[in-house]
PDB file of C-alpha atoms in Angstrom:
ATOM      1  CA  MET A  14    -102.961 133.373  94.839  1.00 77.00           C
ATOM      2  CA  GLN A  15    -100.245 135.309  93.141  1.00 89.00           C
ATOM      3  CA  GLN A  16     -97.890 132.944  90.667  1.00 95.00           C
ATOM      4  CA  LEU A  17     -94.136 132.741  92.576  1.00 97.00           C
ATOM      5  CA  ILE A  18     -91.621 133.213  90.155  1.00 98.00           C
ATOM      6  CA  LEU A  19     -87.935 131.841  91.031  1.00 98.00           C
ATOM      7  CA  GLY A  20     -85.710 134.154  89.304  1.00 96.00           C
ATOM      8  CA  SER A  21     -82.836 131.358  88.696  1.00 93.00           C
ATOM      9  CA  SER A  22     -82.418 128.873  86.112  1.00 89.00           C
ATOM     10  CA  SER A  23     -80.465 126.736  88.486  1.00 88.00           C
ATOM     11  CA  PRO A  24     -81.592 123.535  88.648  1.00 89.00           C
ATOM     12  CA  PHE A  25     -80.163 123.180  92.432  1.00 86.00           C
ATOM     13  CA  ARG A  26     -82.260 126.354  93.360  1.00 93.00           C
ATOM     14  CA  ALA A  27     -85.474 124.824  91.778  1.00 95.00           C
ATOM     15  CA  GLU A  28     -84.620 121.525  93.787  1.00 94.00           C
ATOM     16  CA  LEU A  29     -84.342 123.235  97.198  1.00 95.00           C
ATOM     17  CA  LEU A  30     -87.377 125.763  96.877  1.00 97.00           C
ATOM     18  CA  SER A  31     -89.623 122.453  95.972  1.00 96.00           C
ATOM     19  CA  LYS A  32     -88.641 121.481  99.667  1.00 95.00           C
ATOM     20  CA  LEU A  33     -91.381 123.929 100.420  1.00 95.00           C
ATOM     21  CA  ASN A  34     -93.803 122.244  98.582  1.00 92.00           C
ATOM     22  CA  MET A  35     -95.279 125.347  97.123  1.00 93.00           C
ATOM     23  CA  SER A  36     -95.946 125.838  93.333  1.00 94.00           C
ATOM     24  CA  PHE A  37     -93.553 127.981  91.372  1.00 96.00           C
ATOM     25  CA  ILE A  38     -92.116 128.536  88.385  1.00 97.00           C
ATOM     26  CA  GLN A  39     -88.771 129.309  86.939  1.00 97.00           C
ATOM     27  CA  ALA A  40     -87.866 132.590  85.099  1.00 96.00           C
ATOM     28  CA  SER A  41     -83.856 133.227  84.019  1.00 93.00           C
ATOM     29  CA  PRO A  42     -83.128 137.200  84.485  1.00 94.00           C
ATOM     30  CA  GLU A  43     -80.776 138.402  81.843  1.00 92.00           C
ATOM     31  CA  ILE A  44     -78.816 141.314  83.967  1.00 94.00           C
ATOM     32  CA  ASP A  45     -75.251 142.835  84.087  1.00 92.00           C
ATOM     33  CA  GLU A  46     -73.453 141.014  86.765  1.00 90.00           C
ATOM     34  CA  THR A  47     -70.736 143.548  86.916  1.00 90.00           C
ATOM     35  CA  PRO A  48     -69.306 144.769  90.087  1.00 90.00           C
ATOM     36  CA  GLN A  49     -69.585 148.537  91.046  1.00 92.00           C
ATOM     37  CA  ALA A  50     -66.690 150.350  91.749  1.00 91.00           C
ATOM     38  CA  GLY A  51     -65.792 150.173  95.242  1.00 91.00           C
ATOM     39  CA  GLU A  52     -69.046 147.795  95.874  1.00 93.00           C
ATOM     40  CA  LYS A  53     -68.261 145.066  99.105  1.00 94.00           C
ATOM     41  CA  PRO A  54     -69.120 141.765  98.065  1.00 94.00           C
ATOM     42  CA  ALA A  55     -72.580 141.850 100.635  1.00 95.00           C
ATOM     43  CA  MET A  56     -73.418 145.022  98.702  1.00 96.00           C
ATOM     44  CA  LEU A  57     -73.145 143.617  95.345  1.00 96.00           C
ATOM     45  CA  VAL A  58     -75.301 140.511  95.987  1.00 95.00           C
ATOM     46  CA  LYS A  59     -78.112 142.506  97.486  1.00 97.00           C
ATOM     47  CA  ARG A  60     -78.338 144.503  95.128  1.00 98.00           C
ATOM     48  CA  LEU A  61     -78.086 141.712  92.099  1.00 97.00           C
ATOM     49  CA  ALA A  62     -80.723 139.673  93.965  1.00 97.00           C
ATOM     50  CA  GLU A  63     -83.084 142.616  94.047  1.00 98.00           C
ATOM     51  CA  GLN A  64     -82.466 143.351  90.400  1.00 98.00           C
ATOM     52  CA  LYS A  65     -83.218 140.087  89.533  1.00 97.00           C
ATOM     53  CA  ALA A  66     -86.223 140.081  90.895  1.00 98.00           C
ATOM     54  CA  ILE A  67     -87.128 143.242  89.467  1.00 98.00           C
ATOM     55  CA  GLU A  68     -86.179 142.245  85.922  1.00 97.00           C
ATOM     56  CA  ILE A  69     -88.492 139.416  85.975  1.00 97.00           C
ATOM     57  CA  ALA A  70     -91.276 141.497  87.602  1.00 97.00           C
ATOM     58  CA  LYS A  71     -91.715 143.961  83.814  1.00 96.00           C
ATOM     59  CA  THR A  72     -92.866 140.449  81.801  1.00 96.00           C
ATOM     60  CA  HIS A  73     -94.332 139.427  85.011  1.00 97.00           C
ATOM     61  CA  PRO A  74     -96.118 142.519  86.760  1.00 96.00           C
ATOM     62  CA  ASP A  75     -98.443 140.396  89.081  1.00 96.00           C
ATOM     63  CA  ALA A  76     -96.177 137.855  90.440  1.00 97.00           C
ATOM     64  CA  LEU A  77     -94.318 137.479  93.769  1.00 98.00           C
ATOM     65  CA  ILE A  78     -90.593 136.945  92.864  1.00 98.00           C
ATOM     66  CA  ILE A  79     -87.084 135.371  94.393  1.00 98.00           C
ATOM     67  CA  GLY A  80     -84.193 136.408  93.371  1.00 97.00           C
ATOM     68  CA  SER A  81     -80.523 135.406  95.173  1.00 96.00           C
ATOM     69  CA  ASP A  82     -77.203 135.675  93.932  1.00 93.00           C
ATOM     70  CA  GLN A  83     -73.819 134.274  95.844  1.00 90.00           C
ATOM     71  CA  VAL A  84     -70.366 135.046  95.854  1.00 88.00           C
ATOM     72  CA  ALA A  85     -67.264 133.013  97.227  1.00 89.00           C
ATOM     73  CA  VAL A  86     -65.249 135.188  99.367  1.00 94.00           C
ATOM     74  CA  ILE A  87     -61.420 135.077 100.588  1.00 92.00           C
ATOM     75  CA  ASP A  88     -59.532 137.894 102.151  1.00 86.00           C
ATOM     76  CA  GLU A  89     -62.612 140.072 100.876  1.00 84.00           C
ATOM     77  CA  ALA A  90     -61.482 139.118  97.162  1.00 87.00           C
ATOM     78  CA  ILE A  91     -64.637 137.640  95.438  1.00 90.00           C
ATOM     79  CA  LEU A  92     -63.974 134.368  93.992  1.00 86.00           C
ATOM     80  CA  GLY A  93     -65.522 134.046  90.957  1.00 81.00           C
ATOM     81  CA  LYS A  94     -66.369 131.223  88.563  1.00 85.00           C
ATOM     82  CA  PRO A  95     -62.933 129.709  87.254  1.00 92.00           C
ATOM     83  CA  GLY A  96     -64.137 128.498  83.801  1.00 93.00           C
ATOM     84  CA  ASN A  97     -61.334 126.387  83.439  1.00 96.00           C
ATOM     85  CA  HIS A  98     -58.772 123.843  85.239  1.00 97.00           C
ATOM     86  CA  GLN A  99     -55.814 126.244  85.644  1.00 97.00           C
ATOM     87  CA  ASN A 100     -58.044 128.765  87.712  1.00 96.00           C
ATOM     88  CA  ALA A 101     -59.867 125.899  89.745  1.00 96.00           C
ATOM     89  CA  VAL A 102     -56.383 124.389  90.461  1.00 97.00           C
ATOM     90  CA  LYS A 103     -55.604 127.903  91.906  1.00 95.00           C
ATOM     91  CA  GLN A 104     -58.250 128.755  93.219  1.00 94.00           C
ATOM     92  CA  LEU A 105     -58.654 125.509  95.030  1.00 96.00           C
ATOM     93  CA  LYS A 106     -54.894 126.393  96.276  1.00 96.00           C
ATOM     94  CA  GLN A 107     -55.865 128.972  97.814  1.00 94.00           C
ATOM     95  CA  ALA A 108     -58.746 127.994  99.742  1.00 95.00           C
ATOM     96  CA  SER A 109     -56.817 125.054 101.101  1.00 97.00           C
ATOM     97  CA  GLY A 110     -56.915 124.958 104.805  1.00 97.00           C
ATOM     98  CA  ARG A 111     -58.582 128.232 104.746  1.00 96.00           C
ATOM     99  CA  GLU A 112     -61.859 130.245 105.735  1.00 95.00           C
ATOM    100  CA  VAL A 113     -64.203 130.934 102.866  1.00 94.00           C
ATOM    101  CA  LYS A 114     -67.176 132.849 103.255  1.00 94.00           C
ATOM    102  CA  PHE A 115     -70.085 132.421 101.323  1.00 91.00           C
ATOM    103  CA  LEU A 116     -72.171 135.765 101.063  1.00 94.00           C
ATOM    104  CA  THR A 117     -75.980 134.819  99.397  1.00 95.00           C
ATOM    105  CA  GLY A 118     -78.094 137.840  98.226  1.00 97.00           C
ATOM    106  CA  LEU A 119     -81.892 137.046  98.614  1.00 98.00           C
ATOM    107  CA  ALA A 120     -84.856 139.248  97.594  1.00 98.00           C
ATOM    108  CA  LEU A 121     -88.684 138.591  97.329  1.00 98.00           C
ATOM    109  CA  TYR A 122     -90.407 141.317  95.491  1.00 98.00           C
ATOM    110  CA  ASN A 123     -94.104 141.441  95.466  1.00 98.00           C
ATOM    111  CA  ALA A 124     -95.062 143.331  92.162  1.00 97.00           C
ATOM    112  CA  GLN A 125     -97.924 144.054  92.594  1.00 97.00           C
ATOM    113  CA  THR A 126     -97.241 146.371  95.745  1.00 97.00           C
ATOM    114  CA  GLN A 127     -93.691 147.038  94.463  1.00 97.00           C
ATOM    115  CA  ASN A 128     -92.702 145.868  97.837  1.00 98.00           C
ATOM    116  CA  MET A 129     -88.950 144.452  98.481  1.00 98.00           C
ATOM    117  CA  GLN A 130     -87.505 142.720 101.042  1.00 98.00           C
ATOM    118  CA  SER A 131     -83.762 141.359 100.641  1.00 98.00           C
ATOM    119  CA  LEU A 132     -81.310 140.216 102.496  1.00 98.00           C
ATOM    120  CA  VAL A 133     -77.499 138.919 102.914  1.00 97.00           C
ATOM    121  CA  GLU A 134     -77.238 135.263 104.665  1.00 97.00           C
ATOM    122  CA  PRO A 135     -73.678 134.465 105.292  1.00 96.00           C
ATOM    123  CA  PHE A 136     -72.310 130.989 105.495  1.00 95.00           C
ATOM    124  CA  SER A 137     -68.661 129.864 106.294  1.00 95.00           C
ATOM    125  CA  VAL A 138     -66.397 126.769 104.617  1.00 93.00           C
ATOM    126  CA  HIS A 139     -63.340 125.377 106.398  1.00 96.00           C
ATOM    127  CA  PHE A 140     -61.355 123.722 104.078  1.00 96.00           C
ATOM    128  CA  ARG A 141     -59.164 120.636 104.693  1.00 97.00           C
ATOM    129  CA  GLN A 142     -55.548 120.848 103.578  1.00 98.00           C
ATOM    130  CA  LEU A 143     -55.323 119.920  99.991  1.00 98.00           C
ATOM    131  CA  THR A 144     -52.771 118.497  98.287  1.00 97.00           C
ATOM    132  CA  ASP A 145     -51.876 119.052  94.477  1.00 97.00           C
ATOM    133  CA  GLU A 146     -53.349 115.239  94.198  1.00 97.00           C
ATOM    134  CA  GLN A 147     -56.355 115.410  95.972  1.00 97.00           C
ATOM    135  CA  ILE A 148     -57.569 118.889  94.063  1.00 97.00           C
ATOM    136  CA  ALA A 149     -56.828 117.131  90.320  1.00 97.00           C
ATOM    137  CA  PHE A 150     -58.299 114.067  91.386  1.00 97.00           C
ATOM    138  CA  TYR A 151     -61.677 116.464  92.506  1.00 97.00           C
ATOM    139  CA  LEU A 152     -61.610 118.351  89.508  1.00 97.00           C
ATOM    140  CA  LYS A 153     -61.603 115.368  87.314  1.00 96.00           C
ATOM    141  CA  LYS A 154     -64.154 114.060  89.430  1.00 95.00           C
ATOM    142  CA  GLU A 155     -66.986 116.930  89.267  1.00 95.00           C
ATOM    143  CA  GLN A 156     -65.581 119.286  87.052  1.00 94.00           C
ATOM    144  CA  PRO A 157     -66.856 122.515  88.761  1.00 92.00           C
ATOM    145  CA  TYR A 158     -65.626 124.953  86.197  1.00 93.00           C
ATOM    146  CA  GLN A 159     -69.004 127.051  86.414  1.00 85.00           C
ATOM    147  CA  CYS A 160     -69.771 126.616  90.649  1.00 85.00           C
ATOM    148  CA  ALA A 161     -68.232 129.522  92.198  1.00 79.00           C
ATOM    149  CA  GLY A 162     -65.118 128.853  94.672  1.00 86.00           C
ATOM    150  CA  SER A 163     -64.432 125.694  92.092  1.00 91.00           C
ATOM    151  CA  PHE A 164     -66.711 123.185  94.073  1.00 89.00           C
ATOM    152  CA  LYS A 165     -70.193 121.765  94.275  1.00 84.00           C
ATOM    153  CA  SER A 166     -71.040 121.663  97.783  1.00 80.00           C
ATOM    154  CA  GLU A 167     -73.812 119.376  96.923  1.00 76.00           C
ATOM    155  CA  GLY A 168     -72.077 117.180  95.127  1.00 82.00           C
ATOM    156  CA  PHE A 169     -68.636 115.562  95.938  1.00 91.00           C
ATOM    157  CA  GLY A 170     -67.317 119.161  97.346  1.00 90.00           C
ATOM    158  CA  ILE A 171     -68.637 117.945 101.011  1.00 90.00           C
ATOM    159  CA  SER A 172     -65.172 115.970 100.888  1.00 94.00           C
ATOM    160  CA  LEU A 173     -63.163 118.647 100.513  1.00 96.00           C
ATOM    161  CA  PHE A 174     -64.489 120.677 104.055  1.00 95.00           C
ATOM    162  CA  SER A 175     -63.653 120.078 107.365  1.00 96.00           C
ATOM    163  CA  LYS A 176     -66.458 122.219 109.112  1.00 95.00           C
ATOM    164  CA  LEU A 177     -69.245 124.325 108.171  1.00 93.00           C
ATOM    165  CA  MET A 178     -70.205 127.173 109.816  1.00 95.00           C
ATOM    166  CA  GLY A 179     -73.942 128.903 109.262  1.00 95.00           C
ATOM    167  CA  ASP A 180     -77.436 128.534 110.167  1.00 95.00           C
ATOM    168  CA  ASP A 181     -78.783 127.455 106.867  1.00 94.00           C
ATOM    169  CA  PRO A 182     -76.925 124.812 105.173  1.00 89.00           C
ATOM    170  CA  ASN A 183     -79.049 125.546 102.120  1.00 92.00           C
ATOM    171  CA  SER A 184     -77.784 129.248 101.892  1.00 92.00           C
ATOM    172  CA  LEU A 185     -74.393 127.147 100.828  1.00 87.00           C
ATOM    173  CA  ILE A 186     -76.113 125.910  97.710  1.00 85.00           C
ATOM    174  CA  GLY A 187     -77.273 129.575  96.877  1.00 88.00           C
ATOM    175  CA  LEU A 188     -81.119 129.597  98.765  1.00 95.00           C
ATOM    176  CA  PRO A 189     -81.460 130.411 102.313  1.00 97.00           C
ATOM    177  CA  LEU A 190     -84.767 128.676 102.974  1.00 97.00           C
ATOM    178  CA  ILE A 191     -85.198 129.303 106.502  1.00 97.00           C
ATOM    179  CA  ARG A 192     -84.773 133.276 105.864  1.00 97.00           C
ATOM    180  CA  LEU A 193     -86.836 133.195 102.552  1.00 98.00           C
ATOM    181  CA  ILE A 194     -89.747 131.241 105.041  1.00 97.00           C
ATOM    182  CA  GLU A 195     -89.336 134.836 106.882  1.00 97.00           C
ATOM    183  CA  LEU A 196     -89.609 137.001 103.985  1.00 98.00           C
ATOM    184  CA  LEU A 197     -92.703 134.666 102.947  1.00 97.00           C
ATOM    185  CA  ARG A 198     -94.299 135.404 106.159  1.00 96.00           C
ATOM    186  CA  HIS A 199     -94.225 138.860 105.554  1.00 96.00           C
ATOM    187  CA  GLU A 200     -96.491 138.797 102.354  1.00 96.00           C
ATOM    188  CA  LYS A 201     -98.774 136.706 104.598  1.00 93.00           C
ATOM    189  CA  ILE A 202     -98.368 133.786 102.840  1.00 93.00           C
ATOM    190  CA  ASP A 203     -97.428 130.520 105.482  1.00 92.00           C
ATOM    191  CA  VAL A 204     -95.656 127.385 104.138  1.00 92.00           C
ATOM    192  CA  LEU A 205     -97.533 125.556 107.099  1.00 90.00           C
ATOM    193  CA  GLN A 206    -100.973 126.652 106.246  1.00 84.00           C
ATOM    194  CA  PRO A 207    -102.880 124.148 103.823  1.00 71.00           C
ATOM    195  CA  SER A 208    -103.818 127.129 101.909  1.00 65.00           C
ATOM    196  CA  HIS A 209    -100.957 128.163 100.405  1.00 53.00           C
ATOM    197  CA  PRO A 210    -100.151 127.485  96.453  1.00 51.00           C
TER     198      PRO A 210
END
């Protein structure tokens, strides 16, 4: 069987992938993630997911590689990682009482055959009306300064939401498993068969 590689250093994505009971390794691709001029958020995450997989293929030419990238979008503007407390406060105030759409780019690249499959999976989050005190309390507790949108949905961030809308809650954390299973099936890997790695 081909080696399966998760092209991400994220422990959360690794935890999700381990649900599928497949052996895999992680490798972190170094690519420029700067958006191109006029590039829409959906095109950005799809391109970056593909680029991450292709970058890892350079050192693993026989592997099956998963690439993934995610952005949070409000009013067609990308919410990046806040980086500090002040930016996180600003982002959460902007999201308060509103819908934030998460777009996850997913790519499965067979480095042997150079077959690339990729897609973009949307997932929407409706935020509660948040007071300044609630925002401050949340940020002090979780300090999500390296998370797009200033929250960790897999942690206490769930307390910020009034509703979640999408086909696969895993995509909110960064790896849409339902769609990944479909892509693996196209590579003749069925996670429900005992013969998979």
